[in-house]
mmCIF file of C-alpha atoms in Angstrom:
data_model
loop_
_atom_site.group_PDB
_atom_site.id
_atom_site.type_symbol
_atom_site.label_atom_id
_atom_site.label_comp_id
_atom_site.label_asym_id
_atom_site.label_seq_id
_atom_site.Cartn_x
_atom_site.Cartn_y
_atom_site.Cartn_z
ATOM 1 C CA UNK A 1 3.793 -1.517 -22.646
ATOM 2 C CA UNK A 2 3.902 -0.228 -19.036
ATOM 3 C CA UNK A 3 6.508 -1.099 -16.419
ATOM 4 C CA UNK A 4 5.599 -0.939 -13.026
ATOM 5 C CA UNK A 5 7.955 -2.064 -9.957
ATOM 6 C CA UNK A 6 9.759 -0.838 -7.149
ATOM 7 C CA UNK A 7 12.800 -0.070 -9.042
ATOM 8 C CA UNK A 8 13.732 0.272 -12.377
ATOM 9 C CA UNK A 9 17.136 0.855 -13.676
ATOM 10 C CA UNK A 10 17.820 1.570 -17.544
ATOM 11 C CA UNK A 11 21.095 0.776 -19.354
ATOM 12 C CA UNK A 12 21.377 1.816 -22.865
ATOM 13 C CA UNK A 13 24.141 1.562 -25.307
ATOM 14 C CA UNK A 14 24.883 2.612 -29.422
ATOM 15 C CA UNK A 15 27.470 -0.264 -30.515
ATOM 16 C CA UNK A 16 29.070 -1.698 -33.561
ATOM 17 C CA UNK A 17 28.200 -5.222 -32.267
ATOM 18 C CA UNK A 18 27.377 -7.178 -29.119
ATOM 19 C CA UNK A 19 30.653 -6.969 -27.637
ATOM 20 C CA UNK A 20 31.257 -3.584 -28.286
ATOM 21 C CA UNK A 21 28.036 -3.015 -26.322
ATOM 22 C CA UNK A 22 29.351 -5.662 -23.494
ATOM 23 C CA UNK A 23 32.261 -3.819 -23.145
ATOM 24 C CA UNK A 24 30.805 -0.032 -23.610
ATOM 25 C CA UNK A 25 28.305 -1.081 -20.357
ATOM 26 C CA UNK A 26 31.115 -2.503 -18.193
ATOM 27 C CA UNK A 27 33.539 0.630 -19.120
ATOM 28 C CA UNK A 28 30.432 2.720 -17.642
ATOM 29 C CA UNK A 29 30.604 3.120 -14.122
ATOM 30 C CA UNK A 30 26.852 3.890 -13.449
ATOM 31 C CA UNK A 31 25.959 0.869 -15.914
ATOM 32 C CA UNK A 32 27.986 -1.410 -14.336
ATOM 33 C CA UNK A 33 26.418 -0.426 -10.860
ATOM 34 C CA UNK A 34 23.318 -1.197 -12.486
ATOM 35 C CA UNK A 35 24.022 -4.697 -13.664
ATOM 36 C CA UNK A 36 25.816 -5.175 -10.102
ATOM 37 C CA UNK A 37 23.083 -4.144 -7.696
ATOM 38 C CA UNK A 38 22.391 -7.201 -5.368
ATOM 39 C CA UNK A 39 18.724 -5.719 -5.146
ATOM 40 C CA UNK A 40 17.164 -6.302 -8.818
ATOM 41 C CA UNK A 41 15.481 -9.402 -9.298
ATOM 42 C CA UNK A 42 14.749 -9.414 -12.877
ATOM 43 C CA UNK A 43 16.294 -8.451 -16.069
ATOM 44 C CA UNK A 44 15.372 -8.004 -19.721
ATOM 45 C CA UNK A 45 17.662 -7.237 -22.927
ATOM 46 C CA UNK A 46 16.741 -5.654 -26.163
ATOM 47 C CA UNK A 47 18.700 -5.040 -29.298
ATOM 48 C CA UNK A 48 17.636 -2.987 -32.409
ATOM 49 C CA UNK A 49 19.412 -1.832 -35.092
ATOM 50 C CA UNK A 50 20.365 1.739 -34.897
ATOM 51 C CA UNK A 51 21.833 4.833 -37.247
ATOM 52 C CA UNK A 52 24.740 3.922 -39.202
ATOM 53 C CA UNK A 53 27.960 5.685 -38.457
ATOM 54 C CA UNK A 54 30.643 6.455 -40.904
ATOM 55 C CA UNK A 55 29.171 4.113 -43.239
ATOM 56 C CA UNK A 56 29.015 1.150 -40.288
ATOM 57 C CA UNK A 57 25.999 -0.449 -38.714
ATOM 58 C CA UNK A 58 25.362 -0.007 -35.124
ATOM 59 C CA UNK A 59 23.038 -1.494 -32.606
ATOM 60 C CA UNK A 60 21.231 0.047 -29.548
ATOM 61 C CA UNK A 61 21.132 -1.885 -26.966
ATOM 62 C CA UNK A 62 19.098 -1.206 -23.858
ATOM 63 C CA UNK A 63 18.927 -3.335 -20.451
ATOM 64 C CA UNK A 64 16.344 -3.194 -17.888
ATOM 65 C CA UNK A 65 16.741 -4.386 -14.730
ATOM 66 C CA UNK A 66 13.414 -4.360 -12.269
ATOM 67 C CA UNK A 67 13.517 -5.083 -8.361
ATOM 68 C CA UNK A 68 10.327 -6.870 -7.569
ATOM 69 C CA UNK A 69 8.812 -7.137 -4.242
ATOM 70 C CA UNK A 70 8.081 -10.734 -3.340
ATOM 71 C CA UNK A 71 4.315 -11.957 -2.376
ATOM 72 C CA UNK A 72 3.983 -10.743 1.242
ATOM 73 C CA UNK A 73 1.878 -12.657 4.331
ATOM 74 C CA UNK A 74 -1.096 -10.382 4.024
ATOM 75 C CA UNK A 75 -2.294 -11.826 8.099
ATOM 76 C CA UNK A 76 1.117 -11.146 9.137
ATOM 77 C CA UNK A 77 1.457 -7.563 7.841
ATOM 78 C CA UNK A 78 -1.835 -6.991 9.204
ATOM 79 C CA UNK A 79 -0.543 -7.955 12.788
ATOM 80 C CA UNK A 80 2.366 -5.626 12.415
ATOM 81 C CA UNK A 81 0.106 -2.913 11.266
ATOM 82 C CA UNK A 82 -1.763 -2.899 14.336
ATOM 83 C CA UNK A 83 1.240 -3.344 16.293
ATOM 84 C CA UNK A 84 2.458 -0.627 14.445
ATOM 85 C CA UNK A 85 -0.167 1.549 14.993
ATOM 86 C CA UNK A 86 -0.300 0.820 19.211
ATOM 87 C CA UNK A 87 3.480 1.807 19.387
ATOM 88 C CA UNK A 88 2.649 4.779 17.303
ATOM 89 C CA UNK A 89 -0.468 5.956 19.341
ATOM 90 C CA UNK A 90 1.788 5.211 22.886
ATOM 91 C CA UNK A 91 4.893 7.158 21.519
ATOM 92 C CA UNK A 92 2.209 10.217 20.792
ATOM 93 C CA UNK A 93 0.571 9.659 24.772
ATOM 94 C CA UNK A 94 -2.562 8.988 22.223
ATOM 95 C CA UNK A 95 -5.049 6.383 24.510
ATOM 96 C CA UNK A 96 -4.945 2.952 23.111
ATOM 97 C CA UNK A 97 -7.643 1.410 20.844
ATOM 98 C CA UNK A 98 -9.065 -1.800 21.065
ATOM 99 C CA UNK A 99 -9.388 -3.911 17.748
ATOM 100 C CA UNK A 100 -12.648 -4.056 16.409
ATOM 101 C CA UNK A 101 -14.493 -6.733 14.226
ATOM 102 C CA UNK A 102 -16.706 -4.741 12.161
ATOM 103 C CA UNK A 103 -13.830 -2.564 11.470
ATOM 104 C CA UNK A 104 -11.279 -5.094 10.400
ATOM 105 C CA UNK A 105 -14.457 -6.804 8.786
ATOM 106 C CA UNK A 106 -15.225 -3.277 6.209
ATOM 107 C CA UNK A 107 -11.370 -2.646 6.267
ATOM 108 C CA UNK A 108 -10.486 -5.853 4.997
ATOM 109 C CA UNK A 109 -13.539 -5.538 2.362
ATOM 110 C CA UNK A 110 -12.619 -2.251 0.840
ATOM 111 C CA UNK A 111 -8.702 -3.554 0.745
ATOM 112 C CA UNK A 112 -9.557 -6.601 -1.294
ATOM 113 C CA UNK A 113 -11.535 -5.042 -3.503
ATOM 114 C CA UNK A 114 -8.798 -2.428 -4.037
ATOM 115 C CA UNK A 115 -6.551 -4.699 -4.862
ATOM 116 C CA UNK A 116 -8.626 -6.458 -7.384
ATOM 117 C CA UNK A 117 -9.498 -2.616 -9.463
ATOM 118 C CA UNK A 118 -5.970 -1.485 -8.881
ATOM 119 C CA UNK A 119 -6.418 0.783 -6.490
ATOM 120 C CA UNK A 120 -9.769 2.445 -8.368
ATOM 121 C CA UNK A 121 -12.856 1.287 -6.502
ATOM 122 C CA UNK A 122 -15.541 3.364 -7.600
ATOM 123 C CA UNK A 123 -17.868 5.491 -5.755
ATOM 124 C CA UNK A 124 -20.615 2.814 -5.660
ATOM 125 C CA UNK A 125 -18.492 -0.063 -4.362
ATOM 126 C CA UNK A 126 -17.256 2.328 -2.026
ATOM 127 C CA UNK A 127 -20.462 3.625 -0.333
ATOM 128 C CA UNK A 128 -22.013 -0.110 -0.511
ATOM 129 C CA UNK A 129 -18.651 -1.680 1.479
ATOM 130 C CA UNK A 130 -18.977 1.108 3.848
ATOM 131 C CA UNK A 131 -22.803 1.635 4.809
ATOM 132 C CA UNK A 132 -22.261 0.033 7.805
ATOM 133 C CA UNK A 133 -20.084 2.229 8.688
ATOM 134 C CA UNK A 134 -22.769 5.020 9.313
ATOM 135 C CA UNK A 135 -25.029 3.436 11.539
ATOM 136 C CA UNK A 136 -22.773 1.786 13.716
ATOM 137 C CA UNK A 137 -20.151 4.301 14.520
ATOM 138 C CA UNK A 138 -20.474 8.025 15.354
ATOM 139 C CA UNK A 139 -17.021 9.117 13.700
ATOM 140 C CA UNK A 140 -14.292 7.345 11.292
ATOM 141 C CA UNK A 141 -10.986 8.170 10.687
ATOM 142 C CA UNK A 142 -10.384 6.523 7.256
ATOM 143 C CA UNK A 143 -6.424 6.117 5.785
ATOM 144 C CA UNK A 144 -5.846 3.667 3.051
ATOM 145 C CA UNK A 145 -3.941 3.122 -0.407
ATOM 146 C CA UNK A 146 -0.365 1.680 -1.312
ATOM 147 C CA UNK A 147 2.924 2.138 -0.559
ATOM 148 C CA UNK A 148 6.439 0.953 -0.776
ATOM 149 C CA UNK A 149 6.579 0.161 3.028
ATOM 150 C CA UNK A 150 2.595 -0.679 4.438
ATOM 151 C CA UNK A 151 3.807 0.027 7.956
ATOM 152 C CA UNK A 152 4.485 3.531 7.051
ATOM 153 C CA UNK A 153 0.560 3.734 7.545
ATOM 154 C CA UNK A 154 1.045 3.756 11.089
ATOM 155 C CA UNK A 155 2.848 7.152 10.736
ATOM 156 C CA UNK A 156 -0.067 8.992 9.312
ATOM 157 C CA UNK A 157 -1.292 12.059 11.363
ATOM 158 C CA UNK A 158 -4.937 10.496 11.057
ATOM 159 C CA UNK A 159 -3.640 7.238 13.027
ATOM 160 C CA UNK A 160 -3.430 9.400 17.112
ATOM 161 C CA UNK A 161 -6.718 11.224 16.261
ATOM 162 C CA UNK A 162 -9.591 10.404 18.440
ATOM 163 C CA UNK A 163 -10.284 7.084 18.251
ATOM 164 C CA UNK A 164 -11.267 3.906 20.424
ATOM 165 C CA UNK A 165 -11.098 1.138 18.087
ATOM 166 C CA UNK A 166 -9.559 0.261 14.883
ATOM 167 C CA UNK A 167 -9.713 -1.789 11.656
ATOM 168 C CA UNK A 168 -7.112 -2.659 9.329
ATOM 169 C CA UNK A 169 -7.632 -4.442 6.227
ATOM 170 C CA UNK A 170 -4.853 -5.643 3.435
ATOM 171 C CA UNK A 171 -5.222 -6.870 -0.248
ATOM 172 C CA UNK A 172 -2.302 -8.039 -2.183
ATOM 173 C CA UNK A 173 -2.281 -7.392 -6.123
ATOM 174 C CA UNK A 174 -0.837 -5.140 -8.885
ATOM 175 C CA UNK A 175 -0.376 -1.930 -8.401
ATOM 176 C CA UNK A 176 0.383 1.328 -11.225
ATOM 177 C CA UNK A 177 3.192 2.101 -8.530
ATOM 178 C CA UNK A 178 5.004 -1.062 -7.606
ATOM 179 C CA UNK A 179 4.020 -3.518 -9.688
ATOM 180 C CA UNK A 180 2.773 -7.194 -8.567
ATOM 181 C CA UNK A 181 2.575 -8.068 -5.058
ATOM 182 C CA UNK A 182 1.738 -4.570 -3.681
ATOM 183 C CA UNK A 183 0.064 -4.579 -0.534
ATOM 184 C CA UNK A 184 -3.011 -2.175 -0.445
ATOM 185 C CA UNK A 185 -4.220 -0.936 3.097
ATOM 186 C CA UNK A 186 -7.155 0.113 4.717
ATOM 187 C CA UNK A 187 -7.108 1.352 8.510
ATOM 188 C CA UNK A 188 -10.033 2.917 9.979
ATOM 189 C CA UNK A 189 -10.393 4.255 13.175
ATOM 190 C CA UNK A 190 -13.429 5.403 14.939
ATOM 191 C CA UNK A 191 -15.962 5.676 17.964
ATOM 192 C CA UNK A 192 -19.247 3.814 18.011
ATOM 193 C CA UNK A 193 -22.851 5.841 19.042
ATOM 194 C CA UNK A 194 -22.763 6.079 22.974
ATOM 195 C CA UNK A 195 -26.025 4.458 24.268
ATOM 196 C CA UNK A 196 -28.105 6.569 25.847
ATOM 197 C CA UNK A 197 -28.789 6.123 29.776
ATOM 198 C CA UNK A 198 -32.683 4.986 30.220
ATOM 199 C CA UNK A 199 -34.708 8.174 31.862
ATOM 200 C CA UNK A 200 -35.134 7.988 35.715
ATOM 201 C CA UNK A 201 -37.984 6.394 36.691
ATOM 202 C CA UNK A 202 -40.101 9.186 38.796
ATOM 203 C CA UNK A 203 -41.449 7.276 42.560
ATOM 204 C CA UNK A 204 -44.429 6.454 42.113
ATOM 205 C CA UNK A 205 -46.367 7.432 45.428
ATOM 206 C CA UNK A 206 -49.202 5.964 47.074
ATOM 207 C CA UNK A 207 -52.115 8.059 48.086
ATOM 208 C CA UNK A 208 -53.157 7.436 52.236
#
């Protein structure tokens, strides 16, 4: 069975009995830290029975304690993203982009449906979210995927390229990584086509 969260700290323990294990973990300065720390939100116990010494049983006993991240305001996040992303653009003299509906609209697309595969879209999903992409805009900057913090998005290189408008997208789900509740990401910055000026019309000129 796989584990995935945040943070995962492991206790184990070879006892005579329960107590003996009780009293084993709280002799154990790094075990006791474990069973201490204000920041795990869930714990699990498991006892088997282990190699017997001098002709006594013993147990193992292992604890698990997991810090799980709880269910996060996917609009709000996505607010501080692009807030993040202005102050980052300003701090890097980077001009400002303006926030873009069909950006936000593939962004937030792509995001959900990484959230629903986990993180592994495939290559078909991909290209069908994103074939808008290449007929409205000229160049994209894409950054996406999960993270412990989302806003450290905002501190990719890719995020003061040369852009004009930006999309970000988030999808909350399970993640390999983190565990339930991960936020995946999608930001995408880019330029649309410039329209071309109509030609000059030539005077026309009237014969005398």
């Amino acid at each position: 069975m796989e584990i995935a969260a945040p943070t995962i700290l492991v206790s184990e323990a070879q006892a005579l009995n329960t107590e003996d294990a009780y009293t084993r973990f709280s002799n154990s300065p790094q075990d006791r830290a474990n069973a201490m720390n204000a920041e795990m939100t869930n714990v699990g116990v498991g006892v088997a029975p282990g190699p017997a010494v001098n002709n006594q049983p013993t147990l193992i006993v292992s604890e698990l304690f997991l810090k799980q991240n709880p269910p996060p305001d996917p609009e709000e996040l996505k607010a501080n993203l692009y807030s993040a992303i202005s102050r980052r653009r300003s701090d890097a003299r980077a001009p400002a982009v303006a926030k873009d509906p069909q950006l936000e609209q593939i962004a937030q697309a792509y995001a959900t449906q990484m959230a629903k595969d986990k993180g592994k879209v495939s290559k078909e999903k991909v290209s069908e979210i994103e074939a808008p992409l290449y007929k409205m805009y000229a160049t994209v900057n894409e950054l996406g995927g999960v993270k412990s913090d989302p806003l450290d998005f905002a501190e990719e290189p890719g995020v003061v390229g040369d852009a004009k408008l930006v999309g970000v997208g988030v999808g909350i789900g399970s993640s390999p990584q983190f565990g339930k509740n991960s936020a995946y990401v999608v930001v995408l910055l880019g330029k649309k086509h410039e329209a071309k000026a109509p030609a000059a019309r030539q005077p026309v000129r009237k014969k005398k």
